[in-house]
XYZ file of C-alpha atoms in Angstrom:
587
model
C -0.132 -0.115 -0.099
C 1.251 3.325 -1.246
C 1.203 6.414 1.094
C -0.862 9.512 -0.107
C 1.127 11.703 -1.134
C 2.795 9.330 -3.719
C 1.980 9.554 -6.919
C -1.364 6.653 -9.023
C -0.445 6.919 -12.441
C 1.719 8.908 -15.042
C 0.878 12.876 -14.579
C 0.142 14.238 -17.922
C 2.463 14.595 -20.414
C 2.800 17.453 -21.594
C 3.633 21.081 -19.783
C 1.224 23.156 -18.578
C 0.931 26.685 -19.398
C 1.929 28.064 -15.757
C 5.370 26.296 -16.789
C 6.031 26.408 -19.832
C 8.729 29.671 -18.260
C 10.194 27.831 -15.591
C 13.568 27.131 -14.512
C 14.604 24.078 -12.373
C 17.725 26.544 -11.168
C 16.048 28.559 -8.686
C 16.433 32.196 -8.488
C 18.458 33.946 -5.367
C 15.846 35.042 -2.370
C 17.754 38.366 -3.438
C 15.970 38.624 -6.692
C 17.346 42.011 -8.524
C 15.330 44.788 -8.474
C 13.856 45.816 -12.417
C 14.839 49.484 -12.017
C 17.047 51.319 -13.998
C 21.065 51.274 -12.316
C 23.717 53.856 -12.854
C 27.017 53.843 -14.930
C 28.120 53.123 -11.937
C 26.914 50.782 -10.185
C 26.417 48.524 -13.342
C 30.700 48.919 -13.071
C 30.223 47.247 -9.349
C 28.194 45.033 -9.960
C 28.155 43.258 -12.492
C 33.138 44.384 -11.954
C 33.300 45.516 -15.856
C 37.467 46.879 -15.090
C 38.236 43.016 -13.426
C 36.413 41.704 -16.473
C 38.128 43.627 -19.214
C 41.461 42.361 -17.760
C 40.544 39.207 -18.474
C 40.218 40.094 -21.352
C 43.032 41.421 -22.897
C 45.597 39.237 -20.989
C 43.498 36.486 -22.940
C 43.492 38.043 -26.103
C 40.432 36.744 -26.650
C 38.992 38.138 -29.402
C 34.682 36.154 -29.074
C 33.537 36.232 -26.476
C 30.015 34.766 -24.775
C 28.941 36.891 -22.108
C 26.291 34.416 -20.089
C 23.848 36.237 -17.715
C 21.421 34.057 -15.835
C 17.394 34.943 -16.185
C 17.368 37.914 -13.822
C 19.820 39.919 -14.572
C 18.607 39.434 -18.503
C 17.206 43.204 -17.903
C 20.873 44.391 -17.506
C 22.770 41.891 -19.731
C 22.719 45.093 -22.787
C 23.418 47.652 -21.101
C 26.635 45.289 -19.993
C 27.513 44.689 -23.629
C 27.610 47.946 -24.950
C 30.179 48.835 -22.022
C 32.640 46.118 -22.307
C 32.174 46.597 -25.967
C 33.270 50.566 -25.771
C 35.879 49.806 -24.014
C 37.685 47.196 -25.495
C 37.146 49.685 -29.342
C 38.771 52.715 -26.342
C 41.353 50.376 -25.605
C 42.696 49.093 -28.994
C 45.397 51.055 -30.758
C 43.298 53.472 -32.778
C 43.859 52.862 -37.088
C 43.045 56.441 -38.056
C 46.202 58.175 -37.624
C 46.682 59.627 -41.274
C 49.905 57.423 -42.458
C 52.622 59.530 -44.375
C 54.449 58.115 -47.385
C 57.653 59.707 -49.080
C 56.776 61.027 -52.143
C 59.407 61.784 -54.436
C 58.223 64.811 -56.274
C 57.069 64.307 -59.872
C 58.445 66.409 -62.981
C 56.877 64.487 -65.165
C 53.348 62.253 -65.257
C 54.027 59.256 -67.512
C 50.486 57.568 -67.102
C 46.734 58.940 -66.052
C 46.282 56.382 -63.153
C 42.162 54.744 -63.431
C 38.826 56.897 -62.219
C 38.297 53.815 -59.915
C 42.246 54.045 -59.027
C 42.505 55.740 -55.067
C 45.437 56.784 -53.869
C 48.234 54.102 -52.119
C 46.943 56.410 -48.713
C 43.479 56.513 -48.799
C 43.590 52.253 -49.401
C 45.788 52.550 -46.555
C 44.147 53.564 -44.439
C 41.223 51.405 -46.076
C 43.311 48.557 -45.236
C 44.346 49.282 -41.136
C 40.949 50.013 -40.599
C 39.351 46.376 -41.530
C 42.789 45.148 -39.800
C 41.467 46.667 -36.767
C 37.378 45.404 -37.788
C 39.661 41.632 -37.823
C 40.586 41.879 -33.882
C 38.122 44.181 -31.852
C 36.785 41.778 -29.944
C 33.260 40.869 -30.562
C 30.851 39.811 -27.768
C 27.627 37.822 -27.455
C 25.659 37.431 -24.848
C 23.532 34.039 -24.466
C 19.361 34.821 -23.233
C 19.132 30.669 -22.417
C 21.009 28.451 -21.200
C 20.915 25.368 -22.163
C 20.170 24.019 -18.936
C 20.919 25.015 -14.795
C 22.089 28.904 -15.017
C 24.254 27.972 -12.544
C 26.298 25.387 -14.818
C 29.061 27.158 -18.282
C 26.395 27.077 -21.210
C 29.474 25.670 -23.276
C 26.907 24.409 -26.161
C 25.668 28.072 -26.360
C 28.461 29.338 -26.818
C 30.425 27.328 -29.739
C 27.243 28.158 -31.681
C 29.229 31.498 -31.682
C 32.693 30.675 -31.732
C 32.937 31.649 -28.331
C 36.907 31.246 -26.551
C 35.842 32.659 -23.191
C 32.557 31.965 -22.264
C 31.676 35.344 -19.463
C 28.983 34.038 -16.750
C 27.538 35.874 -14.451
C 25.992 35.343 -10.525
C 25.679 32.049 -8.898
C 27.652 29.540 -9.819
C 27.880 25.494 -9.380
C 32.243 26.200 -10.195
C 32.384 22.797 -11.544
C 34.900 22.266 -13.564
C 34.635 23.314 -18.206
C 35.814 20.042 -19.870
C 36.725 22.728 -23.264
C 36.150 26.661 -22.709
C 37.928 28.844 -20.333
C 35.796 30.660 -17.953
C 35.898 34.211 -16.587
C 33.551 34.021 -13.210
C 31.878 37.061 -12.654
C 30.019 36.160 -9.130
C 28.473 40.283 -8.996
C 28.096 42.239 -5.911
C 24.856 42.131 -4.403
C 25.057 44.384 -1.381
C 24.410 43.310 2.214
C 24.047 44.932 6.361
C 27.295 44.153 7.217
C 25.836 45.437 10.919
C 22.993 43.116 11.034
C 25.575 40.253 10.081
C 27.744 40.410 12.613
C 25.096 41.266 15.666
C 23.599 37.823 14.281
C 27.034 36.695 14.368
C 27.826 37.830 18.175
C 24.363 36.201 19.263
C 24.999 32.629 17.580
C 28.990 32.027 19.079
C 28.534 33.847 22.262
C 32.071 31.826 23.184
C 35.158 33.976 21.875
C 37.277 31.113 21.000
C 34.116 29.173 18.930
C 36.161 27.367 15.572
C 33.054 28.673 12.809
C 34.449 28.912 9.270
C 32.394 32.450 7.770
C 31.568 30.520 4.559
C 28.983 33.090 1.777
C 27.244 32.635 -1.103
C 29.550 33.758 -4.245
C 27.711 37.130 -4.901
C 28.517 37.900 -1.732
C 31.835 36.516 -1.311
C 33.219 40.313 -2.019
C 32.355 41.395 1.872
C 33.753 38.617 3.937
C 37.239 40.000 4.357
C 35.995 43.103 5.629
C 33.310 41.180 7.816
C 36.180 39.439 8.980
C 38.303 42.193 9.900
C 34.602 43.319 11.645
C 33.921 40.201 13.512
C 37.628 40.086 14.929
C 37.919 43.033 16.148
C 35.540 41.864 18.412
C 37.658 39.634 20.110
C 36.722 36.116 18.357
C 40.371 33.914 17.830
C 39.201 30.885 15.653
C 37.297 32.934 12.700
C 38.833 31.161 9.424
C 37.634 32.191 5.379
C 37.585 29.910 2.766
C 39.118 30.850 -0.832
C 36.566 30.011 -3.282
C 38.496 27.260 -5.635
C 36.798 25.284 -8.734
C 37.161 22.171 -6.787
C 33.679 20.095 -5.912
C 35.576 17.778 -4.574
C 36.941 19.512 -1.888
C 35.558 18.888 1.896
C 34.132 21.905 2.166
C 32.773 22.213 -1.560
C 34.767 24.753 -3.603
C 36.706 26.461 -0.508
C 39.893 25.621 1.373
C 39.797 24.384 4.282
C 42.028 24.789 7.333
C 45.544 23.408 7.436
C 45.037 21.752 10.201
C 41.693 20.047 8.598
C 44.058 19.506 5.475
C 45.767 16.798 7.777
C 43.385 15.221 8.920
C 40.095 15.599 7.453
C 37.936 14.408 10.593
C 38.905 17.332 12.718
C 36.260 19.195 10.214
C 33.869 18.085 12.197
C 34.638 20.806 15.514
C 34.533 23.129 13.886
C 30.591 25.054 12.741
C 30.206 26.540 8.994
C 28.008 30.327 9.694
C 27.362 31.038 5.798
C 25.245 34.186 4.247
C 23.239 33.472 2.247
C 20.949 30.809 1.546
C 22.836 27.713 0.632
C 21.818 25.111 -2.286
C 20.782 22.411 -0.782
C 23.215 19.461 -1.938
C 25.819 21.505 -0.092
C 23.508 21.522 3.410
C 23.278 17.594 2.780
C 27.137 17.251 2.115
C 27.727 19.678 5.082
C 25.598 17.433 7.792
C 28.483 15.405 8.474
C 31.303 16.948 8.032
C 30.119 20.229 10.132
C 29.237 20.375 14.063
C 26.661 22.828 13.327
C 25.272 24.350 10.399
C 23.967 27.888 10.527
C 22.792 30.243 7.790
C 21.761 34.563 7.959
C 19.129 34.462 4.642
C 19.369 37.612 2.474
C 15.839 38.212 2.075
C 14.763 41.380 1.123
C 11.408 44.026 0.815
C 11.076 45.206 -1.958
C 12.597 48.223 -1.546
C 16.221 46.357 -0.737
C 16.260 46.325 3.557
C 16.766 42.854 4.560
C 14.490 41.503 6.572
C 17.270 38.424 8.368
C 18.136 39.943 12.452
C 19.641 36.254 13.352
C 20.946 33.183 11.921
C 18.863 29.557 11.369
C 20.076 27.290 12.734
C 19.744 23.805 9.783
C 18.451 20.985 10.068
C 18.696 18.157 7.139
C 17.048 15.046 9.095
C 14.334 14.829 7.303
C 15.911 15.019 4.390
C 18.435 13.152 4.457
C 15.839 10.095 5.184
C 13.540 11.189 2.476
C 16.761 10.163 0.122
C 17.410 7.228 1.965
C 14.151 5.744 1.221
C 14.497 6.673 -2.491
C 17.323 4.479 -1.949
C 15.848 1.697 -0.132
C 13.242 2.111 -2.855
C 15.399 1.656 -6.375
C 16.579 -1.462 -4.550
C 14.574 -3.590 -6.338
C 13.972 -2.016 -9.837
C 15.099 -3.588 -12.633
C 15.678 -0.925 -15.472
C 16.977 2.434 -14.922
C 16.985 5.595 -16.705
C 20.841 8.039 -17.136
C 20.013 11.029 -17.035
C 22.370 14.138 -18.204
C 21.569 16.872 -17.333
C 24.979 18.919 -18.646
C 26.854 18.759 -21.284
C 30.163 20.667 -20.559
C 30.728 19.685 -16.698
C 34.665 17.885 -17.641
C 34.859 13.939 -17.292
C 31.101 13.731 -17.256
C 30.875 10.510 -20.065
C 33.057 8.793 -18.120
C 30.561 9.495 -15.154
C 27.341 8.325 -18.004
C 30.071 5.220 -18.698
C 30.942 4.277 -15.087
C 27.646 4.745 -14.036
C 26.237 1.372 -17.677
C 29.145 -0.517 -16.214
C 27.458 -0.208 -12.741
C 24.457 -0.674 -13.351
C 25.313 -3.711 -15.572
C 27.572 -5.708 -14.135
C 24.785 -5.996 -11.405
C 22.259 -7.476 -13.384
C 19.956 -4.698 -14.510
C 18.651 -2.742 -17.528
C 20.024 1.365 -18.717
C 18.731 3.373 -20.691
C 20.752 6.906 -21.804
C 18.173 10.571 -22.014
C 19.431 13.787 -23.131
C 16.542 15.770 -22.720
C 17.686 19.655 -21.985
C 15.818 21.799 -18.727
C 14.218 18.780 -16.663
C 10.537 18.860 -15.866
C 8.415 15.468 -14.454
C 6.350 16.008 -17.932
C 9.073 15.194 -19.969
C 10.415 12.307 -18.056
C 7.448 10.998 -17.640
C 7.214 10.120 -21.580
C 9.705 7.458 -20.139
C 7.487 4.958 -17.917
C 8.795 2.015 -19.064
C 11.942 3.642 -16.427
C 11.739 3.398 -12.995
C 14.396 5.035 -11.931
C 16.466 7.786 -12.626
C 20.047 8.693 -11.793
C 20.942 12.838 -13.162
C 24.916 13.510 -14.261
C 24.702 16.921 -13.831
C 27.067 19.604 -12.297
C 27.112 18.731 -8.001
C 24.026 20.595 -7.606
C 21.489 20.019 -10.296
C 21.819 15.895 -9.826
C 19.736 16.995 -6.308
C 16.284 16.914 -7.707
C 13.754 17.081 -5.373
C 10.349 17.309 -6.610
C 7.498 15.081 -5.405
C 5.880 15.777 -8.937
C 8.136 13.555 -9.986
C 5.846 10.113 -10.624
C 9.505 7.778 -9.723
C 12.440 7.927 -8.434
C 15.385 10.597 -10.016
C 18.321 10.043 -6.878
C 22.483 10.934 -7.855
C 25.352 8.697 -9.595
C 26.383 8.049 -5.213
C 23.075 7.172 -3.619
C 22.873 4.447 -7.175
C 26.522 3.347 -5.939
C 24.390 2.279 -2.340
C 21.384 1.261 -4.004
C 23.860 -1.069 -6.280
C 24.663 -2.880 -3.225
C 23.598 -5.796 -1.575
C 21.169 -5.345 1.091
C 24.397 -6.939 3.545
C 26.775 -4.933 2.678
C 23.853 -2.152 2.766
C 24.413 0.504 4.888
C 23.689 4.280 5.380
C 25.652 5.825 8.026
C 23.894 9.286 6.853
C 27.022 10.782 5.082
C 25.824 12.320 1.425
C 27.882 13.921 -1.098
C 26.878 15.466 -4.226
C 30.546 15.956 -6.410
C 30.901 12.441 -8.119
C 34.812 12.967 -8.747
C 35.631 10.571 -6.104
C 33.705 7.870 -7.420
C 34.958 7.460 -10.542
C 38.359 4.561 -10.435
C 41.318 5.493 -11.282
C 42.683 4.830 -14.410
C 43.531 1.480 -14.820
C 46.438 0.115 -17.725
C 44.850 -2.871 -19.166
C 46.936 -6.013 -18.126
C 46.583 -8.719 -20.431
C 44.506 -12.326 -18.990
C 46.822 -15.425 -20.106
C 44.305 -17.724 -18.651
C 41.497 -16.319 -20.900
C 42.522 -16.940 -24.527
C 45.436 -14.211 -26.509
C 44.708 -10.618 -27.443
C 41.977 -10.479 -25.142
C 42.631 -7.139 -22.818
C 40.976 -6.034 -19.655
C 41.131 -4.234 -16.714
C 41.380 -6.771 -14.063
C 41.253 -3.579 -10.839
C 37.424 -2.459 -12.343
C 34.831 -1.155 -9.764
C 32.145 -3.343 -9.898
C 34.060 -6.843 -12.138
C 32.291 -8.478 -13.974
C 32.626 -12.397 -13.741
C 33.236 -12.713 -17.913
C 33.223 -17.510 -17.975
C 29.424 -16.392 -16.088
C 28.141 -13.455 -18.289
C 25.833 -14.785 -21.568
C 26.034 -18.345 -19.817
C 22.789 -17.867 -17.220
C 20.189 -20.415 -18.119
C 16.745 -18.378 -19.442
C 15.120 -21.304 -17.606
C 16.732 -22.296 -15.243
C 18.169 -18.948 -13.402
C 14.483 -18.013 -12.167
C 14.241 -21.509 -10.115
C 18.069 -21.261 -8.589
C 18.269 -16.728 -8.600
C 17.291 -17.048 -4.586
C 13.925 -15.103 -3.557
C 14.062 -11.520 -3.320
C 11.940 -9.263 -0.938
C 11.222 -5.941 -1.591
C 11.551 -4.392 2.641
C 9.882 -1.047 2.156
C 6.591 -3.144 1.418
C 6.958 -6.638 1.893
C 6.338 -8.001 -1.293
C 8.150 -10.378 -3.227
C 9.912 -9.068 -6.008
C 9.737 -11.843 -9.192
C 13.701 -10.639 -10.550
C 14.836 -7.900 -9.956
C 17.438 -8.597 -12.540
C 17.654 -8.469 -16.721
C 18.123 -12.302 -17.586
C 20.913 -12.742 -20.260
C 20.173 -14.385 -23.821
C 21.129 -17.932 -23.421
C 24.748 -19.006 -24.606
C 25.832 -21.170 -27.555
C 28.143 -22.823 -28.862
C 30.368 -21.385 -26.690
C 30.802 -17.792 -27.575
C 29.686 -14.846 -25.009
C 27.032 -14.056 -24.855
C 24.742 -15.542 -27.646
C 26.690 -15.105 -29.524
C 29.446 -17.965 -31.902
C 32.505 -18.004 -30.872
C 32.617 -14.490 -29.742
C 32.017 -13.036 -32.186
C 29.378 -9.321 -31.969
C 26.577 -9.586 -34.225
C 23.678 -7.001 -34.586
C 21.191 -9.171 -35.288
C 16.798 -9.036 -34.375
C 15.724 -11.809 -32.336
C 11.960 -12.659 -32.973
C 9.382 -14.282 -32.246
C 6.513 -16.164 -33.132
C 4.054 -13.641 -33.482
C 6.628 -10.802 -35.055
C 7.204 -9.085 -31.199
C 10.868 -7.883 -30.944
C 12.538 -9.980 -27.614
C 17.111 -9.649 -28.413
C 17.657 -5.858 -29.788
C 21.762 -7.349 -30.110
C 22.365 -10.145 -28.128
C 19.923 -8.321 -25.662
C 17.103 -8.685 -23.709
C 15.527 -5.332 -24.403
C 12.876 -4.232 -21.294
C 12.089 -1.767 -23.914
C 10.474 -3.995 -25.935
C 9.061 -5.828 -23.449
C 7.266 -2.610 -21.789
C 6.341 -2.052 -25.465
C 4.526 -5.522 -25.808
C 2.686 -6.352 -23.235
C 1.652 -2.854 -21.572
C 1.956 0.055 -23.825
C -2.032 0.638 -24.934
C -0.288 3.162 -28.504
C 2.387 1.058 -29.769
C 3.390 3.992 -32.887
C 2.987 4.598 -36.720
C 1.931 1.366 -38.275
C 1.136 -0.706 -34.913
C -2.226 -2.008 -36.230
C 0.012 -3.675 -39.068
C 0.643 -7.537 -39.290
C 3.640 -7.802 -40.613
C 4.134 -10.824 -43.055
C 7.572 -12.528 -43.328
C 7.624 -15.171 -46.345
C 9.651 -18.862 -45.819
C 13.244 -17.510 -45.339
C 12.326 -14.738 -42.740
C 12.379 -12.155 -45.660
C 9.272 -9.251 -44.733
C 6.927 -10.218 -47.685
C 5.477 -6.968 -48.152
C 1.973 -5.317 -48.412
C -0.197 -4.490 -51.605
C -0.074 -1.007 -52.079
C -3.132 1.005 -52.244
C -4.883 4.150 -52.828
C -5.664 6.658 -50.113
C -7.032 9.693 -49.008
C -6.874 12.964 -51.586
C -7.590 16.504 -51.776
C -7.423 19.230 -49.463
C -7.427 18.945 -45.133
C -10.872 20.669 -45.614
C -12.612 17.425 -47.796
C -10.637 14.625 -48.110
C -11.977 12.023 -50.666
C -11.267 8.409 -50.255
C -12.855 5.576 -51.564
C -16.020 5.102 -49.852
C -16.601 9.205 -50.352
C -16.450 8.694 -54.275
C -18.572 5.536 -54.255
C -21.029 7.665 -52.339
C -21.427 9.992 -55.268
């Protein structure tokens, strides 16, 4: 019996009008004002001077400016300011070029009517060269995935050399293009933060890590000096770096923590602005306590918070573990790629595919752009989803999704046996630590000459067993499996391999690979590429609509080839009044 809050049927398979412009990345609580800013404010908020220095030092010629949705109203003016400053910094090509000429005593031949003097032509060539070397700017108005990630896909459409990313950022390493991060400079009431800090930590020797969201990071050093002035001795301000796998994601840690990571549990965290949920779950088991100073403000820009809040991630962790236990008996997983820019994401996709296959289960890979419940509800064959994205966007918590959505770290727990699976409360959003170190292939002499295998794979597959299981005897020999959540018996959570013939692997002869499609008596597809296709079984047994032409019976000749069908005359005419055989006979 399912809970009252769970879905009993798949949701509608289209996006409602109210969610057409919905973004999967939540906007900052301090939404940028729509009032027109002065040029001085734009210079300060968008760090125009630093951006110009970075562009000039890198000598980039095609620059993509990526703005989140709430900053797009300022994008044209920032574009114009950057373009004007870049033009002013270029060497002027319009200075007159002095060409020494000797006095001509006699004109030899008259120039052509369309021929210009050489000094004029040189000026035009200099002007053309200046336009060719002038850096060109492009505004990326929409993101392919989350706004926190660098959109290399859109940047490559304009052949950009670098991306200037504005606003919040997950700081995940990119795969191809260099990035200039401009976190922007948001206003912060330092006196209110200082008062909340003193109320939260009355003990002046308390070990506290002072940290802020990247959009408020410009205030941290000044705030640190003010706190030190009150008498606090053990206040550490981490530096920002691009390392999601750090003990504090994308931040440095105290020197004693670098030597012994367990010492981090003695520190407390004071965080300015609401952090992403993935950061809270990651740090909940690593720090002694987490206090958050919210930066919400009213319509006039005045901050409303005056004290910090204590976080409690117990309920969130319980919910994540419930999803893990729910998916232990799932046989078909969907790998949902939610990034095309994060470095090594393809290595993680291969790692996840290998892990799922080694557990005797099946996986399908999907790329759907921005994720929402309506998109993935179209694939009802999938029992559980694994998101491959940045360390922030991989965590999807939404009750509207019909099937559970988990992270690669949680998949590691799902694929473990019931006796090996231990939930310690530790959670991590990054997946760099999940990837195995590259191993040098070693030749296994006992497996035959010329065959190489990675001996230390994270999920070793017994090659003598792959493809050798009998499809008829497997259900009887396998131990019974139960769902610990519902107590029900699960017939089989593993995808059975086809029978092996003549000693070959995966149902082939002598290990030869084949792309043949095995067809049952009625023409139903059961095996594709020597592998059982659960999607084909689902299509045959459970889907009511099976595609165009599914109501026609395909005939086969004695050799197994399609016999074809009789060609019939279809309808004719225009859309408002088609004509067919029936209407023609009536006339």
